[in-house]
Amino acid sequence: EVQLVESGGGLVQPGGSLRLSCAASGFTFSNHGMHWVRQDPGKGLVWVSHIETNGHNTDYADSVKGRFTISRDNAKNTLYLQMNSLRAEDTAVYYCVRVYYGIDIWGQGTMVTVSS
Amino acid sequence: DIQMTQSPSSLSASVGDRVTITCRASQGIRNDLGWYQQKPGKAPKRLIYVASSLQSGVPSRFSGSGSGTEFTLTISSLQPEDFATYYCLQHNSYPLMFGQGTKVEIK
């Protein structure tokens, strides 16, 4: 079964850092680009970042550029999102998603709350 | 950046109704568009990819059409399990952009 499982969310103070992980299984992880997508509570979906298969090419939404870093470890079948200088507006459910003709598979999401 | 305008933002319909949701792109995106269904507390699920291809396992009452700048998701006969929020997504260029969502509610 193709599966993406996020972890690492939680409560963090403004200005703090958090690292999200996404464990992939059931498919050849190194063959797929990956994204992070977030959803504010009760609101719509927002694309955050993308990484290509080799990990060398990345893209970011303007709202997170310079603060977030996406990376991957193909040997461990794991995707990461390092989030620094967190702001209240970064509060959201963060989804790890797979690239296949756009986005096909979604993880269950992990909640990040930025609050003092 | 390519903007996606989805309409309507919400609609009320009855079981058995035909429902149509539209997404317009601010510039041409070929057929680089997907449709997603999301139920409360759950991750989105893809219904349609490359504008008109039905995702495996998705009922045939769902269909997609369009190319370029205008796209449509149609539910031919609304079922109780279809009450949810629907989103389009353009993946032609970065930043990827979702539509604002359409909440389909029971009339």
CSV table of C-alpha atoms in Angstrom, one decimal, chain B:
chain,number,residue,atom,x,y,z
B,1,ASP,CA,2.0,33.6,-10.8
B,2,ILE,CA,-1.1,31.8,-12.2
B,3,GLN,CA,-4.3,32.5,-10.3
B,4,MET,CA,-7.1,30.0,-10.1
B,5,THR,CA,-10.7,31.3,-9.7
B,6,GLN,CA,-13.0,28.6,-8.6
B,7,SER,CA,-16.8,28.9,-8.5
B,8,PRO,CA,-19.2,28.7,-6.8
B,9,SER,CA,-17.7,28.9,-3.3
B,10,SER,CA,-20.6,26.8,-2.0
B,11,LEU,CA,-23.7,25.2,-3.3
B,12,SER,CA,-26.7,23.3,-1.9
B,13,ALA,CA,-27.9,20.3,-3.8
B,14,SER,CA,-30.1,17.2,-3.4
B,15,VAL,CA,-29.2,13.6,-3.8
B,16,GLY,CA,-29.5,12.8,-7.5
B,17,ASP,CA,-28.7,16.3,-8.7
B,18,ARG,CA,-26.2,17.1,-11.4
B,19,VAL,CA,-23.5,19.4,-10.0
B,20,THR,CA,-20.9,21.5,-11.9
B,21,ILE,CA,-17.9,23.3,-10.5
B,22,THR,CA,-15.7,25.6,-12.5
B,23,CYS,CA,-12.1,26.7,-12.3
B,24,ARG,CA,-10.6,29.4,-14.4
B,25,ALA,CA,-6.8,30.0,-14.8
B,26,SER,CA,-5.4,33.5,-15.2
B,27,GLN,CA,-3.3,32.1,-18.1
B,28,GLY,CA,-3.2,29.0,-20.1
B,29,ILE,CA,-2.1,25.8,-18.3
B,30,ARG,CA,-2.7,23.2,-21.0
B,31,ASN,CA,-4.4,20.3,-19.2
B,32,ASP,CA,-2.2,20.5,-16.1
B,33,LEU,CA,-5.1,20.5,-13.7
B,34,GLY,CA,-6.4,18.1,-11.0
B,35,TRP,CA,-9.6,18.0,-8.9
B,36,TYR,CA,-9.7,16.9,-5.3
B,37,GLN,CA,-12.3,16.0,-2.8
B,38,GLN,CA,-11.8,16.7,0.9
B,39,LYS,CA,-14.1,15.6,3.8
B,40,PRO,CA,-13.8,17.2,7.3
B,41,GLY,CA,-10.8,16.1,9.2
B,42,LYS,CA,-9.4,14.1,6.3
B,43,ALA,CA,-6.7,14.7,3.7
B,44,PRO,CA,-7.8,15.6,0.2
B,45,LYS,CA,-8.3,12.8,-2.3
B,46,ARG,CA,-7.7,13.1,-6.0
B,47,LEU,CA,-10.6,12.5,-8.3
B,48,ILE,CA,-9.4,13.7,-11.7
B,49,TYR,CA,-6.0,14.3,-13.2
B,50,VAL,CA,-4.8,16.0,-16.4
B,51,ALA,CA,-8.1,17.7,-16.5
B,52,SER,CA,-10.2,14.8,-17.7
B,53,SER,CA,-8.7,11.5,-16.6
B,54,LEU,CA,-10.6,9.6,-13.8
B,55,GLN,CA,-8.4,8.5,-10.9
B,56,SER,CA,-8.4,4.8,-10.4
B,57,GLY,CA,-11.1,3.7,-7.9
B,58,VAL,CA,-13.2,6.9,-8.3
B,59,PRO,CA,-16.8,6.5,-9.3
B,60,SER,CA,-17.7,7.2,-12.9
B,61,ARG,CA,-20.3,9.8,-11.9
B,62,PHE,CA,-17.3,12.2,-11.5
B,63,SER,CA,-15.9,13.7,-14.7
B,64,GLY,CA,-13.7,16.5,-15.7
B,65,SER,CA,-13.3,18.6,-18.8
B,66,GLY,CA,-11.5,21.6,-20.2
B,67,SER,CA,-8.1,22.8,-21.4
B,68,GLY,CA,-6.2,26.0,-21.4
B,69,THR,CA,-7.9,28.4,-19.0
B,70,GLU,CA,-11.4,26.9,-18.3
B,71,PHE,CA,-12.1,23.6,-16.5
B,72,THR,CA,-15.1,21.9,-15.1
B,73,LEU,CA,-15.8,19.1,-12.6
B,74,THR,CA,-19.2,17.5,-13.0
B,75,ILE,CA,-20.9,15.1,-10.6
B,76,SER,CA,-23.6,13.5,-12.8
B,77,SER,CA,-25.8,12.2,-9.9
B,78,LEU,CA,-24.9,13.5,-6.4
B,79,GLN,CA,-24.7,10.8,-3.8
B,80,PRO,CA,-24.8,11.2,0.0
B,81,GLU,CA,-21.0,10.5,0.3
B,82,ASP,CA,-20.3,13.3,-2.2
B,83,PHE,CA,-21.1,16.1,0.3
B,84,ALA,CA,-17.6,17.5,0.8
B,85,THR,CA,-15.3,20.4,-0.3
B,86,TYR,CA,-13.8,20.3,-3.8
B,87,TYR,CA,-10.6,22.0,-4.9
B,88,CYS,CA,-8.9,22.4,-8.3
B,89,LEU,CA,-5.1,22.5,-8.5
B,90,GLN,CA,-2.9,23.9,-11.4
B,91,HIS,CA,0.5,22.2,-11.6
B,92,ASN,CA,1.7,23.8,-14.8
B,93,SER,CA,4.1,26.2,-13.1
B,94,TYR,CA,5.4,27.3,-9.8
B,95,PRO,CA,4.0,28.4,-7.4
B,96,LEU,CA,1.4,25.6,-7.7
B,97,MET,CA,-2.0,27.1,-7.0
B,98,PHE,CA,-5.3,25.7,-5.6
B,99,GLY,CA,-8.7,27.1,-6.2
B,100,GLN,CA,-10.5,28.6,-3.2
B,101,GLY,CA,-12.7,25.5,-2.8
B,102,THR,CA,-16.4,24.7,-3.3
B,103,LYS,CA,-18.4,23.3,-0.4
B,104,VAL,CA,-21.2,21.0,-1.5
B,105,GLU,CA,-23.9,20.9,1.1
B,106,ILE,CA,-27.2,19.1,1.4
B,107,LYS,CA,-30.3,21.0,0.4
